[in-house]
PDB file of C-alpha atoms in Angstrom:
ATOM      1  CA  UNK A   1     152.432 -87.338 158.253  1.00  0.00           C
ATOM      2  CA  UNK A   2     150.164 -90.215 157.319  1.00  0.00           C
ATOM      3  CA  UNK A   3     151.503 -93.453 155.712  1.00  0.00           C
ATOM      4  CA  UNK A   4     151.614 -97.095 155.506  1.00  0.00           C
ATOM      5  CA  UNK A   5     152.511 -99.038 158.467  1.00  0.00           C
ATOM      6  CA  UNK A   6     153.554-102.766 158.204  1.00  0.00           C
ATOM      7  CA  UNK A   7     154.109-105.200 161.413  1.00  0.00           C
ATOM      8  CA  UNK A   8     156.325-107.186 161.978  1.00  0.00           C
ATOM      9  CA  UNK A   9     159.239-105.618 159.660  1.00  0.00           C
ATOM     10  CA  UNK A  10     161.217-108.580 159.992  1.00  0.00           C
ATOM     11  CA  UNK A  11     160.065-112.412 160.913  1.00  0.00           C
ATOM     12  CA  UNK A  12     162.126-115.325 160.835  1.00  0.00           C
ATOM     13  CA  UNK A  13     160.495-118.818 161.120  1.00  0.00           C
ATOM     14  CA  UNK A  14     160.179-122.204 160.264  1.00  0.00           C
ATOM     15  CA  UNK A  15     159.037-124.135 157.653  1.00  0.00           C
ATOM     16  CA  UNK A  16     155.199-124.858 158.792  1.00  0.00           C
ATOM     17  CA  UNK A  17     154.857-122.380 160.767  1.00  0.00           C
ATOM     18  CA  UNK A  18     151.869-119.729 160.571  1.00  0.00           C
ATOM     19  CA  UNK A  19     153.076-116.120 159.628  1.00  0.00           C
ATOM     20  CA  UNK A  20     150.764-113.483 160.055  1.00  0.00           C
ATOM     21  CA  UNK A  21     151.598-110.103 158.467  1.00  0.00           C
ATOM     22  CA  UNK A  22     149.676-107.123 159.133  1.00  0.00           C
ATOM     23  CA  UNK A  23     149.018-103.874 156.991  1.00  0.00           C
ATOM     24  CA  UNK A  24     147.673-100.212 158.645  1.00  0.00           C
ATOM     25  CA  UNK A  25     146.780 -98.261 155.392  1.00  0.00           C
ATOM     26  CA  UNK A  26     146.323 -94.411 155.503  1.00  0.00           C
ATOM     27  CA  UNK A  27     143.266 -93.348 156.833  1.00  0.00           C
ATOM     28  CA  UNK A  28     140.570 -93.135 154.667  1.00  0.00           C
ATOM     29  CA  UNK A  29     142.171 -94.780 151.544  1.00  0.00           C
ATOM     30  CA  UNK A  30     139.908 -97.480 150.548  1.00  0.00           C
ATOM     31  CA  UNK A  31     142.241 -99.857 148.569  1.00  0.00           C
ATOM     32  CA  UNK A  32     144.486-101.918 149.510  1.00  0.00           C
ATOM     33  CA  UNK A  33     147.056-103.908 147.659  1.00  0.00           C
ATOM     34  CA  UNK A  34     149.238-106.784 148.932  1.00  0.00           C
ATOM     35  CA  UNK A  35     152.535-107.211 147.046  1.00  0.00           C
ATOM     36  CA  UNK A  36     155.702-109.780 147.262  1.00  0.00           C
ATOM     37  CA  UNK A  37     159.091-108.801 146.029  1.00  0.00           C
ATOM     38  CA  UNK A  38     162.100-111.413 145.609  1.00  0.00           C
ATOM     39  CA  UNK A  39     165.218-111.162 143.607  1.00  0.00           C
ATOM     40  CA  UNK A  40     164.001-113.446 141.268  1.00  0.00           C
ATOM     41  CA  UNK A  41     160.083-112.575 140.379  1.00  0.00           C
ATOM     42  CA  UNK A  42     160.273-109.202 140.950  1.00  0.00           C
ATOM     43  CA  UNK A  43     157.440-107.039 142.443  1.00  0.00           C
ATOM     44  CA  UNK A  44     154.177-109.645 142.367  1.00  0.00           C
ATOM     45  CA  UNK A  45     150.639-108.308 143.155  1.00  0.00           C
ATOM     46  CA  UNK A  46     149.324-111.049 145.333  1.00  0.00           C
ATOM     47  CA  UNK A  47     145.557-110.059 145.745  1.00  0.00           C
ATOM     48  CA  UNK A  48     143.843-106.591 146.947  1.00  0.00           C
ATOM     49  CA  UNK A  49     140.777-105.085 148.335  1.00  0.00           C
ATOM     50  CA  UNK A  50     138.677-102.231 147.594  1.00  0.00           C
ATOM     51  CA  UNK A  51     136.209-101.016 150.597  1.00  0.00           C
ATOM     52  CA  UNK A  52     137.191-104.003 152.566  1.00  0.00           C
ATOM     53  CA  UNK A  53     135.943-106.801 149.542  1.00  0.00           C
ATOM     54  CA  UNK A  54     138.213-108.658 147.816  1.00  0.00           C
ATOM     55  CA  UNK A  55     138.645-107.755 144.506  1.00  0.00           C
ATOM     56  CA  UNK A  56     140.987-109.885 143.145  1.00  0.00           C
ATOM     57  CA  UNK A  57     143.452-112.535 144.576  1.00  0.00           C
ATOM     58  CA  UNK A  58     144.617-113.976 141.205  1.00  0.00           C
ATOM     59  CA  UNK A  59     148.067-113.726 142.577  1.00  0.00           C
ATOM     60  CA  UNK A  60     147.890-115.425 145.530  1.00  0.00           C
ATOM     61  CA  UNK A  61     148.989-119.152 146.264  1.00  0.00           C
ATOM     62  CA  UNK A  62     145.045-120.154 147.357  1.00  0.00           C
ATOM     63  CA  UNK A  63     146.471-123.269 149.229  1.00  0.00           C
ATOM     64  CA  UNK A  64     148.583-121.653 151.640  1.00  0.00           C
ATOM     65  CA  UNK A  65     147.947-117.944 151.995  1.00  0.00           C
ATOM     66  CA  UNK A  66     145.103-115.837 152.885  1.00  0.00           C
ATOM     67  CA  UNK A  67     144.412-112.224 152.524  1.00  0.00           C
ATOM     68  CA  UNK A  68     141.332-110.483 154.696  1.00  0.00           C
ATOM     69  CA  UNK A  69     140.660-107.109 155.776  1.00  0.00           C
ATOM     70  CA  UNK A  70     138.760-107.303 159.083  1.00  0.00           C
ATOM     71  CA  UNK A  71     137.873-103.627 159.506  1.00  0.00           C
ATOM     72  CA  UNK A  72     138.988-100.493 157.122  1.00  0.00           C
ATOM     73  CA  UNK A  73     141.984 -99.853 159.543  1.00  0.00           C
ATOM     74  CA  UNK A  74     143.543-103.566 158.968  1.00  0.00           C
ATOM     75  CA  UNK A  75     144.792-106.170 156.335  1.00  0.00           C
ATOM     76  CA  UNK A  76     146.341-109.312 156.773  1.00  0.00           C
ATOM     77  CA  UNK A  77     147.859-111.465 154.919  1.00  0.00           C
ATOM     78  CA  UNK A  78     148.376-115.076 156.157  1.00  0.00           C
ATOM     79  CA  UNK A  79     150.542-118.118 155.493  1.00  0.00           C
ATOM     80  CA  UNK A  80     150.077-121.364 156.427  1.00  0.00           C
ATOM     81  CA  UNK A  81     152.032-123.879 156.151  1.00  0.00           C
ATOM     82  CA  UNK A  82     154.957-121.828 155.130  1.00  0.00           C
ATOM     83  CA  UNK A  83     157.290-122.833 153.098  1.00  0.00           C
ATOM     84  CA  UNK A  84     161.086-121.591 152.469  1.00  0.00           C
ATOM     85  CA  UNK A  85     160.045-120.574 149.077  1.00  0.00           C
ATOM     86  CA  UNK A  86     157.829-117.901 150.600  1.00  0.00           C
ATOM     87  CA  UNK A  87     161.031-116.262 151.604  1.00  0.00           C
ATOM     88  CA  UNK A  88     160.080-112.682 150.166  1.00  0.00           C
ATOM     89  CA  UNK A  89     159.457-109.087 151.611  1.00  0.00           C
ATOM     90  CA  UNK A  90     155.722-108.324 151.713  1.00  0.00           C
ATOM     91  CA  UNK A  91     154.743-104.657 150.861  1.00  0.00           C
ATOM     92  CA  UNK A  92     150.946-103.183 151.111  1.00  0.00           C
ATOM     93  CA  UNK A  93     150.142-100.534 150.086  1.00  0.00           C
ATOM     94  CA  UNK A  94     146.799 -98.258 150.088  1.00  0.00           C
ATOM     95  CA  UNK A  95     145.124 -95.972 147.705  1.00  0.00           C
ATOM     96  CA  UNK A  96     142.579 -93.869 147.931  1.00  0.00           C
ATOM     97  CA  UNK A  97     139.721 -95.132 145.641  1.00  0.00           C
ATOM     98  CA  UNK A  98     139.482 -92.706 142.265  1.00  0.00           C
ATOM     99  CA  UNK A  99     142.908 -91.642 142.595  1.00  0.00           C
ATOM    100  CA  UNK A 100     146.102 -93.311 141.164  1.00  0.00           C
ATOM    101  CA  UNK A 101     149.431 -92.951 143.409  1.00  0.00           C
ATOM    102  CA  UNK A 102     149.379 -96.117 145.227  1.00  0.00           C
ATOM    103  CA  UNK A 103     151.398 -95.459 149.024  1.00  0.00           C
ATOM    104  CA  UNK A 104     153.266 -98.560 150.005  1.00  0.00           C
ATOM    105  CA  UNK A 105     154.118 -99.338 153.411  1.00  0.00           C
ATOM    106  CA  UNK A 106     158.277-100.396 154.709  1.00  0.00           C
ATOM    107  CA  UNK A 107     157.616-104.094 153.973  1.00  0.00           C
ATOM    108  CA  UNK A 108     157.585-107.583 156.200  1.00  0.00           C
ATOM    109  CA  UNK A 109     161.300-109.323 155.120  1.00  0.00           C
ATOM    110  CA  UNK A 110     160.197-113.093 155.989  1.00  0.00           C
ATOM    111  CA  UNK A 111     162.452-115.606 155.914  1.00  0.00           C
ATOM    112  CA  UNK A 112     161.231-118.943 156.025  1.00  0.00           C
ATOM    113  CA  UNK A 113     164.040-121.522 157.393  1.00  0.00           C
TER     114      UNK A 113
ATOM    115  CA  UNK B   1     154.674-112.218 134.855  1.00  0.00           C
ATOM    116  CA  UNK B   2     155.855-108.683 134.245  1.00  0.00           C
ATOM    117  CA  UNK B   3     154.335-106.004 131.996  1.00  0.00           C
ATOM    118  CA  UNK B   4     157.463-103.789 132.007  1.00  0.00           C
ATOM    119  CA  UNK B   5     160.928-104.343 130.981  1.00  0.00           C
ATOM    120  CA  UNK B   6     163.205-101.892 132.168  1.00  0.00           C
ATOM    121  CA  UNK B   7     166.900-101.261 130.561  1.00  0.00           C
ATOM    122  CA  UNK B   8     169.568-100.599 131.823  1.00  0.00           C
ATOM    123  CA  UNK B   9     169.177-103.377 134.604  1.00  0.00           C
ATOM    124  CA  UNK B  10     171.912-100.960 136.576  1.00  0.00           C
ATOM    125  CA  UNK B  11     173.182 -97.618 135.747  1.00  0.00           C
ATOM    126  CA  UNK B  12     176.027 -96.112 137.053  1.00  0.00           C
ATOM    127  CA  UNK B  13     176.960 -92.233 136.951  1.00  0.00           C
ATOM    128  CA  UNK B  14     178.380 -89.310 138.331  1.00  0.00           C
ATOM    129  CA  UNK B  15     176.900 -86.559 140.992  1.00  0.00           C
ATOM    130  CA  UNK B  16     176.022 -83.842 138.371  1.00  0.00           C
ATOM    131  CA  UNK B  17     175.409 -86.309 134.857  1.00  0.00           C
ATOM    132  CA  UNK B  18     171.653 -87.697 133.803  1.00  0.00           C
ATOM    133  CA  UNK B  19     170.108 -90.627 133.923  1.00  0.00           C
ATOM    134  CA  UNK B  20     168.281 -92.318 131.685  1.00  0.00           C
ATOM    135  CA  UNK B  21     165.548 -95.743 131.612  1.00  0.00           C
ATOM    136  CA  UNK B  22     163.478 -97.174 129.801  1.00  0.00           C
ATOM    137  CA  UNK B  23     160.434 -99.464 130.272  1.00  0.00           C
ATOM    138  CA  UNK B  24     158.588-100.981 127.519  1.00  0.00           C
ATOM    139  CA  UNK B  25     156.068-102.677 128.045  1.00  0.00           C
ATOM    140  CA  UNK B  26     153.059-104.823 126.590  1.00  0.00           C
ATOM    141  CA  UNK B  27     149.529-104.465 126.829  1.00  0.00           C
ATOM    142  CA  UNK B  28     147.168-101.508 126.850  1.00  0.00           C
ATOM    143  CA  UNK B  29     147.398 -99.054 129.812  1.00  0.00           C
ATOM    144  CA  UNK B  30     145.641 -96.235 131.956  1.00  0.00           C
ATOM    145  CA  UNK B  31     148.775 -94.732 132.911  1.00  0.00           C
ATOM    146  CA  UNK B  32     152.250 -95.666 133.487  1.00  0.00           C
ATOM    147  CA  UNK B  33     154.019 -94.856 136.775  1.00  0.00           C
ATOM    148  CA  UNK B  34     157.520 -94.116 138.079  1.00  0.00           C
ATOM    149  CA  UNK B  35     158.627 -95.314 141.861  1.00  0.00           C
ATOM    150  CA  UNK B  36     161.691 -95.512 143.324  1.00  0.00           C
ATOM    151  CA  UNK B  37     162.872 -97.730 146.047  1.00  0.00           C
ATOM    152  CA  UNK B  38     165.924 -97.498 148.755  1.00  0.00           C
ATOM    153  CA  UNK B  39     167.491 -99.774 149.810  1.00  0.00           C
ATOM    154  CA  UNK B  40     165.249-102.206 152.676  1.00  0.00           C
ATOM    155  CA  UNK B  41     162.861 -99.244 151.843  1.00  0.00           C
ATOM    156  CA  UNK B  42     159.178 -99.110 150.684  1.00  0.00           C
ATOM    157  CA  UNK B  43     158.555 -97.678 146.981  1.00  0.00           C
ATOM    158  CA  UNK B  44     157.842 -93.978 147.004  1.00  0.00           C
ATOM    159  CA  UNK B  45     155.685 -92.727 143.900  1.00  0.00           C
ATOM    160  CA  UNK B  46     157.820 -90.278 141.969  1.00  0.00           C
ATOM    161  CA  UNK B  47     155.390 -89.627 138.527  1.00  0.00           C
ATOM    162  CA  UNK B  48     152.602 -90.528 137.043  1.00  0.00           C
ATOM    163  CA  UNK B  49     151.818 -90.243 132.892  1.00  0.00           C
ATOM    164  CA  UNK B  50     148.402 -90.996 131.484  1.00  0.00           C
ATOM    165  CA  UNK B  51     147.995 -92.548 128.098  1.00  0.00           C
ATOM    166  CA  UNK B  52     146.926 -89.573 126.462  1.00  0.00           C
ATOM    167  CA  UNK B  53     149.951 -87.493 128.007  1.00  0.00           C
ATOM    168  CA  UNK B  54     153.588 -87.413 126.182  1.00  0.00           C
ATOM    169  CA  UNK B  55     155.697 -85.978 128.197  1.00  0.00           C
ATOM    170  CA  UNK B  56     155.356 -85.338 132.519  1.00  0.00           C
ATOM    171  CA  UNK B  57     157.879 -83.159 134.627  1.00  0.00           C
ATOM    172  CA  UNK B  58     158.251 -82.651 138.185  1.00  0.00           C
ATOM    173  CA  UNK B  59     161.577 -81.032 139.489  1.00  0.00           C
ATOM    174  CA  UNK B  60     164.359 -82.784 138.118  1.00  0.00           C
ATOM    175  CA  UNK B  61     162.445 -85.580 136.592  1.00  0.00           C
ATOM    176  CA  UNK B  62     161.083 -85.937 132.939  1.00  0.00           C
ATOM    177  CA  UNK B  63     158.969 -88.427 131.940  1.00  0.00           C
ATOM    178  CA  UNK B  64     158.153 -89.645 128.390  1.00  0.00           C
ATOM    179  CA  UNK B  65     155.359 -91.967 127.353  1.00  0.00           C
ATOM    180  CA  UNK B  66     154.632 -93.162 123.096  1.00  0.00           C
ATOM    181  CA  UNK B  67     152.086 -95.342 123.670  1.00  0.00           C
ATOM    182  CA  UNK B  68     152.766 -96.519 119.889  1.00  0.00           C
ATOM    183  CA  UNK B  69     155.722 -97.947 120.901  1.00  0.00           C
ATOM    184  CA  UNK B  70     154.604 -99.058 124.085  1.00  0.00           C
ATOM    185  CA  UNK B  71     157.672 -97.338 125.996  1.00  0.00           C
ATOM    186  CA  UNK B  72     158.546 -95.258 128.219  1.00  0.00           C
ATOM    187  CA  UNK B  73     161.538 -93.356 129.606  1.00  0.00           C
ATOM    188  CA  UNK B  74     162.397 -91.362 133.163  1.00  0.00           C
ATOM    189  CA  UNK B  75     165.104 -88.816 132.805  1.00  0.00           C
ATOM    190  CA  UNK B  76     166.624 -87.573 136.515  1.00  0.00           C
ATOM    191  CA  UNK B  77     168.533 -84.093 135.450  1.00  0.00           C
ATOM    192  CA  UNK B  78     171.756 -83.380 137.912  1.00  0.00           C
ATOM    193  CA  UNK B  79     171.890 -86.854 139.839  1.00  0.00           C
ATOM    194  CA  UNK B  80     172.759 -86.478 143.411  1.00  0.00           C
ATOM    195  CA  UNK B  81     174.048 -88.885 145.469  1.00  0.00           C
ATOM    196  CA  UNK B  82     170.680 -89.482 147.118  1.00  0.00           C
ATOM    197  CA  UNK B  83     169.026 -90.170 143.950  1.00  0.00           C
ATOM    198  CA  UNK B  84     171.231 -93.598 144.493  1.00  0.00           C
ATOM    199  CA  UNK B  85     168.547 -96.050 144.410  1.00  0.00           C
ATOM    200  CA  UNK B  86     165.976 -98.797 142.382  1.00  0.00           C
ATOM    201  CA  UNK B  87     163.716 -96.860 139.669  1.00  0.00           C
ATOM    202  CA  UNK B  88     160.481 -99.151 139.128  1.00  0.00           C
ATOM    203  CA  UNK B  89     158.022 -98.703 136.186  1.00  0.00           C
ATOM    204  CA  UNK B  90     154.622 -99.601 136.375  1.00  0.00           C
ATOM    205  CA  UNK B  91     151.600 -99.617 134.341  1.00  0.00           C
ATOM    206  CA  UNK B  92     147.981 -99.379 135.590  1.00  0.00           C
ATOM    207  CA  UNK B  93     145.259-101.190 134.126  1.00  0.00           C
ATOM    208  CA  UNK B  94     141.834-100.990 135.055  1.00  0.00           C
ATOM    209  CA  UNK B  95     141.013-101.035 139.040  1.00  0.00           C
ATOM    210  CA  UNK B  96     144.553 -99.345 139.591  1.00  0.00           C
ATOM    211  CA  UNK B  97     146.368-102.715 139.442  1.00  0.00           C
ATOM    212  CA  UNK B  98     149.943-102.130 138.753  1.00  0.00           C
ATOM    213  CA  UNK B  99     151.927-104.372 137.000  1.00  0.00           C
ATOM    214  CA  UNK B 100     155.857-103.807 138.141  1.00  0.00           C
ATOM    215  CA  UNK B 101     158.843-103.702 136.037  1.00  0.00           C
ATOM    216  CA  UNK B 102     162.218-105.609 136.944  1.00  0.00           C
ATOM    217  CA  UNK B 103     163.611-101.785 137.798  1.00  0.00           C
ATOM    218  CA  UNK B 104     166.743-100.038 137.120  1.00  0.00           C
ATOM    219  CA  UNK B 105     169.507 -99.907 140.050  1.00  0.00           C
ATOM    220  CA  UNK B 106     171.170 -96.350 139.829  1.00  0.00           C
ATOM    221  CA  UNK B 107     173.939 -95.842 141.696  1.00  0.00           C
ATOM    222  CA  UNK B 108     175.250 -92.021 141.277  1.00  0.00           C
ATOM    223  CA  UNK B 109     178.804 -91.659 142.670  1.00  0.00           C
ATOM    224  CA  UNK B 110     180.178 -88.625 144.684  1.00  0.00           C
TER     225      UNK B 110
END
């Protein structure tokens, strides 16, 4: 049964601290998305990658976070300093390129004291 | 910012009745998607509509798109209790980017 995997699902830290959230996407899907949810915006794309490039990151607070996908197998998305406002949970999720259903992984809830 | 605007905000019904959303949104699309989300869950894709399609089913859910009126509307026939959960709109642009709607929390009472 393939799917999304997230680490951690849950990280609490404090403010200025690095966070370091990490995305498996199915195998073989070729696009991956990086999204924040909070009561308040909603579900936010934050930047994504097709065949490991960035495509666009538009989304994404340039100052403090960064979003790389070493190999095909990983994504991560980086904060740093964090701030409480970045309090959020952090889905990916991965598509195969071509195709339209987007699979999202369980989410990281951060919490940023 | 959000593309979609979904109404009700919350919906709340009885095991056996329908529910009913709506999501409007604003600019042109590819196609318009349907997730839903548990609780401290992921979204799981329920349906896909492209912008030359009217009307999508799959089991118990109907989907409706007028592009004219740049809306759209997810019918769940016979609610069970585990339908209970968020109902998310979203419409694809170019690149699959989706653009999320606030969502509709269903809650579908024994």
């Amino acid at each position: 049964d393939a799917r999304v995997t997230q680490t951690p699902r849950h990280k609490v830290t404090e403010m200025g601290q690095e966070v370091t959230m990490r995305c498996q996407p199915i195998l073989g899907h070729n696009t991956v998305f990086w999204y924040r949810q909070t009561m308040m915006q909603g579900l936010e794309l934050l930047a994504y990658f097709r065949n490991r490039a960035p495509l666009d990151d538009s989304g994404m607070p340039k100052d403090r976070f960064s979003a790389e996908m070493p190999d095909a197998t990983l994504a991560t998305l980086k904060i740093q300093p964090s701030e409480p406002r970045d309090s959020a949970v952090y889905f990916c999720a991965s598509v195969l390129g071509g195709l339209d259903t987007q699979y999202f992984g369980p989410g990281t809830r951060l919490t940023v004291l | 910012s959000q593309q979609g605007e979904e109404d009700p905000q919350a919906l709340s019904i009885q095991e056996g009745e329908n529910a009913t959303m709506n999501c409007s949104y604003k600019t042109s699309i590819n196609n318009l998607q349907w997730y839903r989300q548990n609780s401290g869950r992921g979204l799981v894709h329920l349906i896909l509509i492209r912008s030359n399609e009217r009307e999508k089913h799959s089991g118990r859910l109907r989907v409706t798109l007028d592009t004219s009126k740049k809306s759209s509307s997810l019918l769940i026939t016979a609610s069970r209790a585990a339908d209970t959960a968020s109902y998310f709109c979203a419409t694809a642009t170019a690149g699959n980017k989706l653009t999320f709607g606030g969502g509709t929390r269903v809650l579908v009472k024994p």
